[in-house]
Short mmCIF file of C-alpha atoms in Angstrom, two decimals:
data_model
loop_
_atom_site.label_atom_id
_atom_site.label_comp_id
_atom_site.label_asym_id
_atom_site.label_seq_id
_atom_site.Cartn_x
_atom_site.Cartn_y
_atom_site.Cartn_z
CA UNK A 1238 26.41 24.95 17.41
CA UNK A 1239 24.78 21.85 16.71
CA UNK A 1240 24.10 18.88 19.51
CA UNK A 1241 26.60 16.10 19.05
CA UNK A 1242 26.15 12.56 20.37
CA UNK A 1243 29.59 12.50 21.31
CA UNK A 1244 29.09 15.58 23.75
CA UNK A 1245 26.28 13.63 25.33
CA UNK A 1246 28.38 10.68 26.02
CA UNK A 1247 31.15 13.04 27.13
CA UNK A 1248 28.95 14.41 29.95
CA UNK A 1249 27.90 10.92 31.02
CA UNK A 1250 31.50 9.98 31.29
CA UNK A 1251 32.46 12.93 33.42
CA UNK A 1252 29.24 12.29 35.62
CA UNK A 1253 30.27 8.56 35.93
CA UNK A 1254 33.91 9.26 36.73
CA UNK A 1255 33.36 12.44 38.76
CA UNK A 1256 36.02 14.37 37.12
CA UNK A 1257 36.84 16.28 33.88
CA UNK A 1258 39.95 14.75 33.44
CA UNK A 1259 38.91 11.08 33.66
CA UNK A 1260 35.82 11.82 31.73
CA UNK A 1261 38.25 13.29 29.12
CA UNK A 1262 40.31 10.23 29.28
CA UNK A 1263 37.26 7.76 28.78
CA UNK A 1264 36.36 9.61 25.91
CA UNK A 1265 39.69 9.59 24.41
CA UNK A 1266 40.18 13.28 24.02
CA UNK A 1267 42.27 15.91 25.63
CA UNK A 1268 41.26 17.89 28.90
CA UNK A 1269 41.47 21.11 27.04
CA UNK A 1270 39.18 19.70 24.26
CA UNK A 1271 36.87 18.30 27.11
CA UNK A 1272 36.68 21.74 28.80
CA UNK A 1273 35.99 23.48 25.52
CA UNK A 1274 32.97 21.09 24.46
CA UNK A 1275 31.47 21.58 28.03
CA UNK A 1276 31.84 25.26 27.90
CA UNK A 1277 30.10 25.37 24.24
CA UNK A 1278 27.27 23.07 25.65
CA UNK A 1279 26.77 25.48 28.74
CA UNK A 1280 26.74 28.32 26.36
CA UNK A 1281 24.13 26.54 23.80
CA UNK A 1282 21.58 26.06 26.82
CA UNK A 1283 22.58 29.21 28.79
CA UNK A 1284 23.28 27.10 31.82
CA UNK A 1285 25.76 25.47 34.06
CA UNK A 1286 25.75 21.76 34.07
CA UNK A 1287 28.55 21.26 36.81
CA UNK A 1288 29.93 23.02 39.92
CA UNK A 1289 33.37 22.46 40.31
CA UNK A 1290 35.41 21.34 43.60
CA UNK A 1291 38.76 20.32 44.38
CA UNK A 1292 37.72 16.70 44.57
CA UNK A 1293 36.17 17.08 40.98
CA UNK A 1294 32.55 18.18 39.54
CA UNK A 1295 29.03 17.67 40.41
CA UNK A 1296 25.88 18.29 38.38
CA UNK A 1297 23.73 21.07 39.04
CA UNK A 1298 19.85 20.86 38.97
CA UNK A 1299 20.10 21.87 35.31
CA UNK A 1300 22.88 19.25 34.77
CA UNK A 1301 20.61 16.40 36.20
CA UNK A 1302 17.92 17.30 33.81
CA UNK A 1303 20.67 17.39 30.76
CA UNK A 1304 21.57 13.86 31.79
CA UNK A 1305 18.13 12.55 31.98
CA UNK A 1306 17.47 13.60 28.41
CA UNK A 1307 20.84 12.78 27.34
CA UNK A 1308 20.39 9.27 28.31
CA UNK A 1309 17.10 8.77 26.47
CA UNK A 1310 18.47 10.33 23.55
CA UNK A 1311 21.45 8.05 23.34
CA UNK A 1312 19.16 5.17 23.97
CA UNK A 1313 17.20 6.09 20.88
CA UNK A 1314 20.18 6.58 18.82
CA UNK A 1315 21.30 2.94 19.68
CA UNK A 1316 17.94 1.65 18.71
CA UNK A 1317 18.08 3.72 15.53
CA UNK A 1318 21.44 2.00 14.66
CA UNK A 1319 20.22 -1.29 15.51
CA UNK A 1320 17.10 -0.64 13.07
CA UNK A 1321 19.24 0.59 10.34
CA UNK A 1322 21.87 -2.24 10.66
CA UNK A 1323 19.96 -4.87 8.74
CA UNK A 1324 19.40 -2.31 5.78
CA UNK A 1325 23.22 -1.37 5.53
CA UNK A 1326 23.71 -5.10 5.29
CA UNK A 1327 21.37 -5.58 2.55
CA UNK A 1328 18.17 -6.54 4.19
CA UNK A 1329 15.43 -8.09 2.14
CA UNK A 1330 11.92 -7.71 2.93
CA UNK A 1331 8.96 -9.53 1.58
CA UNK A 1332 5.39 -8.13 0.92
CA UNK A 1333 2.64 -10.25 0.27
CA UNK A 1334 -0.58 -8.65 -1.24
CA UNK A 1335 -3.72 -10.42 -1.80
CA UNK A 1336 -5.95 -9.02 -4.38
CA UNK A 1337 -8.80 -9.72 -6.81
CA UNK A 1338 -8.28 -10.30 -10.61
CA UNK A 1339 -9.18 -6.70 -11.53
CA UNK A 1340 -6.61 -4.98 -9.21
CA UNK A 1341 -3.87 -7.75 -10.42
CA UNK A 1342 -4.02 -7.27 -14.23
CA UNK A 1343 -5.34 -3.57 -14.66
CA UNK A 1344 -3.97 -1.46 -11.64
CA UNK A 1345 -0.58 -3.25 -9.98
CA UNK A 1346 1.30 -4.04 -13.25
CA UNK A 1347 1.75 -0.09 -13.94
CA UNK A 1348 2.40 0.79 -10.26
CA UNK A 1349 4.60 -1.95 -8.91
CA UNK A 1350 7.66 -1.30 -11.18
CA UNK A 1351 8.29 2.06 -9.74
CA UNK A 1352 7.95 0.89 -6.03
CA UNK A 1353 10.35 -2.01 -6.75
CA UNK A 1354 12.81 0.15 -8.61
CA UNK A 1355 13.05 2.60 -5.61
CA UNK A 1356 12.96 -0.26 -2.89
CA UNK A 1357 15.57 -2.71 -4.54
CA UNK A 1358 15.68 -5.09 -1.44
CA UNK A 1359 11.89 -5.47 -1.34
CA UNK A 1360 9.98 -8.72 -2.68
CA UNK A 1361 6.39 -8.42 -3.43
CA UNK A 1362 4.06 -11.53 -3.71
CA UNK A 1363 0.81 -11.09 -5.23
CA UNK A 1364 -2.19 -13.89 -4.51
CA UNK A 1365 -5.17 -13.66 -6.36
CA UNK A 1366 -8.37 -14.49 -4.77
CA UNK A 1367 -11.99 -13.53 -5.01
CA UNK A 1368 -12.77 -10.47 -2.53
CA UNK A 1369 -14.74 -12.64 -0.26
CA UNK A 1370 -11.94 -15.07 0.48
CA UNK A 1371 -9.23 -12.22 0.72
CA UNK A 1372 -11.29 -10.70 3.66
CA UNK A 1373 -11.77 -14.11 5.06
CA UNK A 1374 -8.00 -14.62 5.03
CA UNK A 1375 -7.27 -11.48 6.86
CA UNK A 1376 -9.67 -11.95 9.34
CA UNK A 1377 -8.27 -15.39 10.29
CA UNK A 1378 -4.69 -13.92 10.09
CA UNK A 1379 -3.63 -15.93 6.91
CA UNK A 1380 -3.18 -12.57 5.19
CA UNK A 1381 -1.97 -9.37 6.45
CA UNK A 1382 -2.98 -7.02 3.53
CA UNK A 1383 -5.65 -6.93 0.53
CA UNK A 1384 -6.97 -5.26 -2.23
CA UNK A 1385 -10.57 -5.88 -2.52
CA UNK A 1386 -13.94 -4.89 -4.16
CA UNK A 1387 -15.90 -2.42 -1.81
CA UNK A 1388 -18.99 -4.66 -2.23
CA UNK A 1389 -17.26 -7.23 0.11
CA UNK A 1390 -15.72 -5.12 2.68
CA UNK A 1391 -15.99 -6.27 6.50
CA UNK A 1392 -16.91 -4.38 9.59
CA UNK A 1393 -14.17 -6.12 11.16
CA UNK A 1394 -11.39 -4.75 9.06
CA UNK A 1395 -10.07 -1.39 8.48
CA UNK A 1396 -10.09 0.18 4.94
CA UNK A 1397 -8.59 2.78 2.68
CA UNK A 1398 -9.91 3.91 -0.84
CA UNK A 1399 -7.72 3.01 -3.69
CA UNK A 1400 -9.56 3.61 -6.82
CA UNK A 1401 -12.95 3.43 -8.83
CA UNK A 1402 -13.23 -0.22 -10.44
CA UNK A 1403 -16.72 -0.33 -11.91
CA UNK A 1404 -17.79 -3.45 -14.29
CA UNK A 1405 -19.29 -3.09 -17.53
CA UNK A 1406 -20.93 -5.49 -20.13
CA UNK A 1407 -19.05 -5.51 -23.54
CA UNK A 1408 -21.14 -6.76 -26.59
CA UNK A 1409 -20.77 -7.15 -30.23
CA UNK A 1410 -21.34 -4.15 -32.20
CA UNK A 1411 -24.54 -5.13 -33.50
CA UNK A 1412 -25.84 -6.98 -30.55
CA UNK A 1413 -29.34 -6.13 -29.37
CA UNK A 1414 -28.15 -5.22 -26.02
CA UNK A 1415 -26.43 -2.19 -27.17
CA UNK A 1416 -29.47 -0.18 -27.39
CA UNK A 1417 -29.57 0.07 -23.70
CA UNK A 1418 -27.53 2.68 -21.71
CA UNK A 1419 -27.82 0.41 -18.36
CA UNK A 1420 -28.76 -2.94 -17.85
CA UNK A 1421 -29.13 -5.14 -14.52
CA UNK A 1422 -27.69 -8.47 -14.14
CA UNK A 1423 -30.80 -10.36 -14.68
CA UNK A 1424 -31.41 -8.56 -17.98
CA UNK A 1425 -28.54 -10.32 -19.59
CA UNK A 1426 -28.17 -13.84 -18.09
CA UNK A 1427 -30.36 -15.49 -20.97
CA UNK A 1428 -27.64 -14.45 -23.46
CA UNK A 1429 -24.42 -16.69 -24.30
CA UNK A 1430 -21.29 -15.34 -22.23
CA UNK A 1431 -17.68 -15.53 -22.90
CA UNK A 1432 -15.60 -15.42 -19.72
CA UNK A 1433 -12.58 -16.11 -17.78
CA UNK A 1434 -11.24 -19.55 -16.76
CA UNK A 1435 -12.85 -21.03 -13.64
CA UNK A 1436 -9.99 -20.13 -11.59
CA UNK A 1437 -10.33 -16.09 -11.96
CA UNK A 1438 -11.75 -14.48 -8.83
CA UNK A 1439 -13.59 -12.19 -10.96
CA UNK A 1440 -15.46 -14.92 -12.71
CA UNK A 1441 -16.11 -16.61 -9.68
CA UNK A 1442 -17.66 -13.15 -8.26
CA UNK A 1443 -19.88 -12.83 -11.26
CA UNK A 1444 -21.10 -16.40 -11.00
CA UNK A 1445 -22.02 -15.88 -7.39
CA UNK A 1446 -24.30 -13.00 -8.20
CA UNK A 1447 -25.89 -15.09 -10.94
CA UNK A 1448 -26.69 -17.76 -8.46
CA UNK A 1449 -28.37 -15.21 -5.98
CA UNK A 1450 -30.58 -14.65 -8.86
CA UNK A 1451 -31.40 -18.33 -9.42
CA UNK A 1452 -29.44 -18.36 -12.60
CA UNK A 1453 -26.31 -19.99 -14.05
CA UNK A 1454 -24.34 -18.57 -16.82
CA UNK A 1455 -24.09 -20.35 -20.03
CA UNK A 1456 -20.47 -19.95 -21.45
CA UNK A 1457 -19.80 -20.40 -25.10
CA UNK A 1458 -16.05 -20.22 -24.32
CA UNK A 1459 -13.69 -19.47 -21.34
CA UNK A 1460 -10.37 -17.54 -21.82
CA UNK A 1461 -7.42 -16.71 -19.49
CA UNK A 1462 -7.32 -12.71 -19.98
CA UNK A 1463 -9.41 -9.77 -20.86
CA UNK A 1464 -7.61 -9.23 -24.27
CA UNK A 1465 -8.74 -12.58 -25.65
CA UNK A 1466 -12.37 -12.11 -24.34
CA UNK A 1467 -12.40 -8.77 -25.98
CA UNK A 1468 -11.35 -10.07 -29.51
CA UNK A 1469 -13.83 -13.06 -29.17
CA UNK A 1470 -16.67 -10.81 -28.25
CA UNK A 1471 -15.80 -8.25 -30.94
CA UNK A 1472 -16.15 -11.35 -33.36
CA UNK A 1473 -19.72 -11.83 -32.41
CA UNK A 1474 -19.35 -15.03 -30.25
CA UNK A 1475 -21.06 -13.59 -27.24
CA UNK A 1476 -21.11 -11.15 -24.35
CA UNK A 1477 -18.76 -10.72 -21.46
CA UNK A 1478 -18.47 -8.63 -18.20
CA UNK A 1479 -15.17 -6.93 -17.28
CA UNK A 1480 -13.77 -4.06 -15.50
CA UNK A 1481 -14.35 -0.76 -17.11
CA UNK A 1482 -10.55 -0.05 -17.19
CA UNK A 1483 -9.98 -3.51 -19.05
CA UNK A 1484 -12.68 -2.45 -21.44
CA UNK A 1485 -11.24 0.79 -22.30
CA UNK A 1486 -7.86 -0.46 -22.78
CA UNK A 1487 -9.06 -3.28 -25.10
CA UNK A 1488 -11.64 -1.11 -26.86
CA UNK A 1489 -8.84 0.65 -28.95
CA UNK A 1490 -7.84 -2.70 -30.43
CA UNK A 1491 -11.25 -4.56 -30.64
CA UNK A 1492 -14.65 -3.17 -31.80
CA UNK A 1493 -17.15 -3.83 -29.29
CA UNK A 1494 -19.71 -1.85 -27.39
CA UNK A 1495 -19.83 -1.11 -23.66
CA UNK A 1496 -22.81 -0.81 -21.73
CA UNK A 1497 -22.90 0.38 -18.03
CA UNK A 1498 -24.19 -2.20 -15.46
CA UNK A 1499 -26.29 -1.20 -12.29
CA UNK A 1500 -26.07 -2.60 -8.77
CA UNK A 1501 -23.53 -2.24 -5.90
CA UNK A 1502 -21.75 -5.41 -6.94
CA UNK A 1503 -20.87 -3.83 -10.57
CA UNK A 1504 -20.26 -0.22 -9.37
CA UNK A 1505 -17.53 -1.02 -6.94
CA UNK A 1506 -14.43 0.52 -5.72
CA UNK A 1507 -11.18 -1.09 -4.95
CA UNK A 1508 -10.27 -0.84 -1.16
CA UNK A 1509 -6.92 -1.58 0.48
CA UNK A 1510 -7.73 -3.61 3.75
CA UNK A 1511 -6.12 -4.90 6.94
CA UNK A 1512 -7.06 -5.58 10.42
CA UNK A 1513 -5.12 -2.58 11.51
CA UNK A 1514 -3.01 -0.54 9.27
CA UNK A 1515 -1.00 1.08 12.24
CA UNK A 1516 -0.09 -2.55 13.62
CA UNK A 1517 1.36 -3.75 10.10
CA UNK A 1518 4.83 -4.64 9.76
CA UNK A 1519 6.92 -1.44 8.66
CA UNK A 1520 7.45 -3.08 4.97
CA UNK A 1521 3.54 -3.34 4.74
CA UNK A 1522 2.92 0.12 5.96
CA UNK A 1523 5.43 1.67 3.74
CA UNK A 1524 4.16 -0.26 0.86
CA UNK A 1525 0.37 0.64 1.82
CA UNK A 1526 1.58 4.32 1.93
CA UNK A 1527 2.75 4.09 -1.64
CA UNK A 1528 -0.36 2.54 -3.00
CA UNK A 1529 -2.43 5.28 -1.43
CA UNK A 1530 -0.22 7.94 -2.65
CA UNK A 1531 -0.75 6.50 -6.26
CA UNK A 1532 -4.59 6.62 -6.07
CA UNK A 1533 -4.72 10.29 -7.52
CA UNK A 1534 -2.52 9.13 -10.43
CA UNK A 1535 -4.81 6.31 -11.19
CA UNK A 1536 -7.99 8.95 -11.20
CA UNK A 1537 -5.92 11.17 -13.52
CA UNK A 1538 -4.95 8.51 -15.95
CA UNK A 1539 -8.99 7.36 -16.01
CA UNK A 1540 -9.91 10.91 -16.80
CA UNK A 1541 -7.36 10.96 -19.63
CA UNK A 1542 -8.59 7.75 -21.07
CA UNK A 1543 -12.21 8.92 -20.64
CA UNK A 1544 -11.31 12.12 -22.79
CA UNK A 1545 -9.41 10.15 -25.35
CA UNK A 1546 -12.35 7.83 -26.13
CA UNK A 1547 -14.76 10.79 -26.44
CA UNK A 1548 -12.75 12.44 -28.97
#
């Protein structure tokens, strides 16, 4: 026998009326059906819930304990019904994710379709910003959830690992910098660059690192995306810095060389960040769990791309 919420309500009705007959009437069942249900409950728990008297019934000690738990279970049932009701009526939930340009262009486009197909009443709003701005917005309460570079993580926020996201230098095939396996930012700042538009958070981050070294990047051309930059660099116009994942993706179409960049700012990881993940609204918690569950998939895809490149 399975526990039935109807049986819990039946017991409460009997207690409230002090009678099996009246309890059965309040529950809209026959007295015989009422007696059979109570008998099965008592058999299930191997206890007597009531003592019978000429004037009606009274709870035993076991019955009093049963009632205490039954009331809590029924209350939880009501809360569950209230929580589910908006979904049954087609509730729409909205999640805003603040992220840097790398996350927005290289990772989220392949992950979000699955989530949106599985959660048809959810809308996701992506807001691109430099990682330091994302951190600032979460700290001051403007934002709830962010995807940032590990170089900018804050001790005031919680973080969860999402994916590796190193930056690399890309050069024309015959460029003199291609002779090096690794380079620091200050080794390349005297060369002409091809970069993203000024409003891109990644370009702002790179320019900030250059300013810390007392330099200003000289751009020959600014373009809106990594594919366009890759094409122009392959043509010999200049060098560029982009996420390794974007470089690997575009290298199959455009001929350029990749050089590893050294420094914490370049060998970064993408982190999910929030003030407190456990205190996020339920829609945000659900979305966060999905993103973290996909981190192993991203690692697997990166390994496959590396193998394909080395073939």
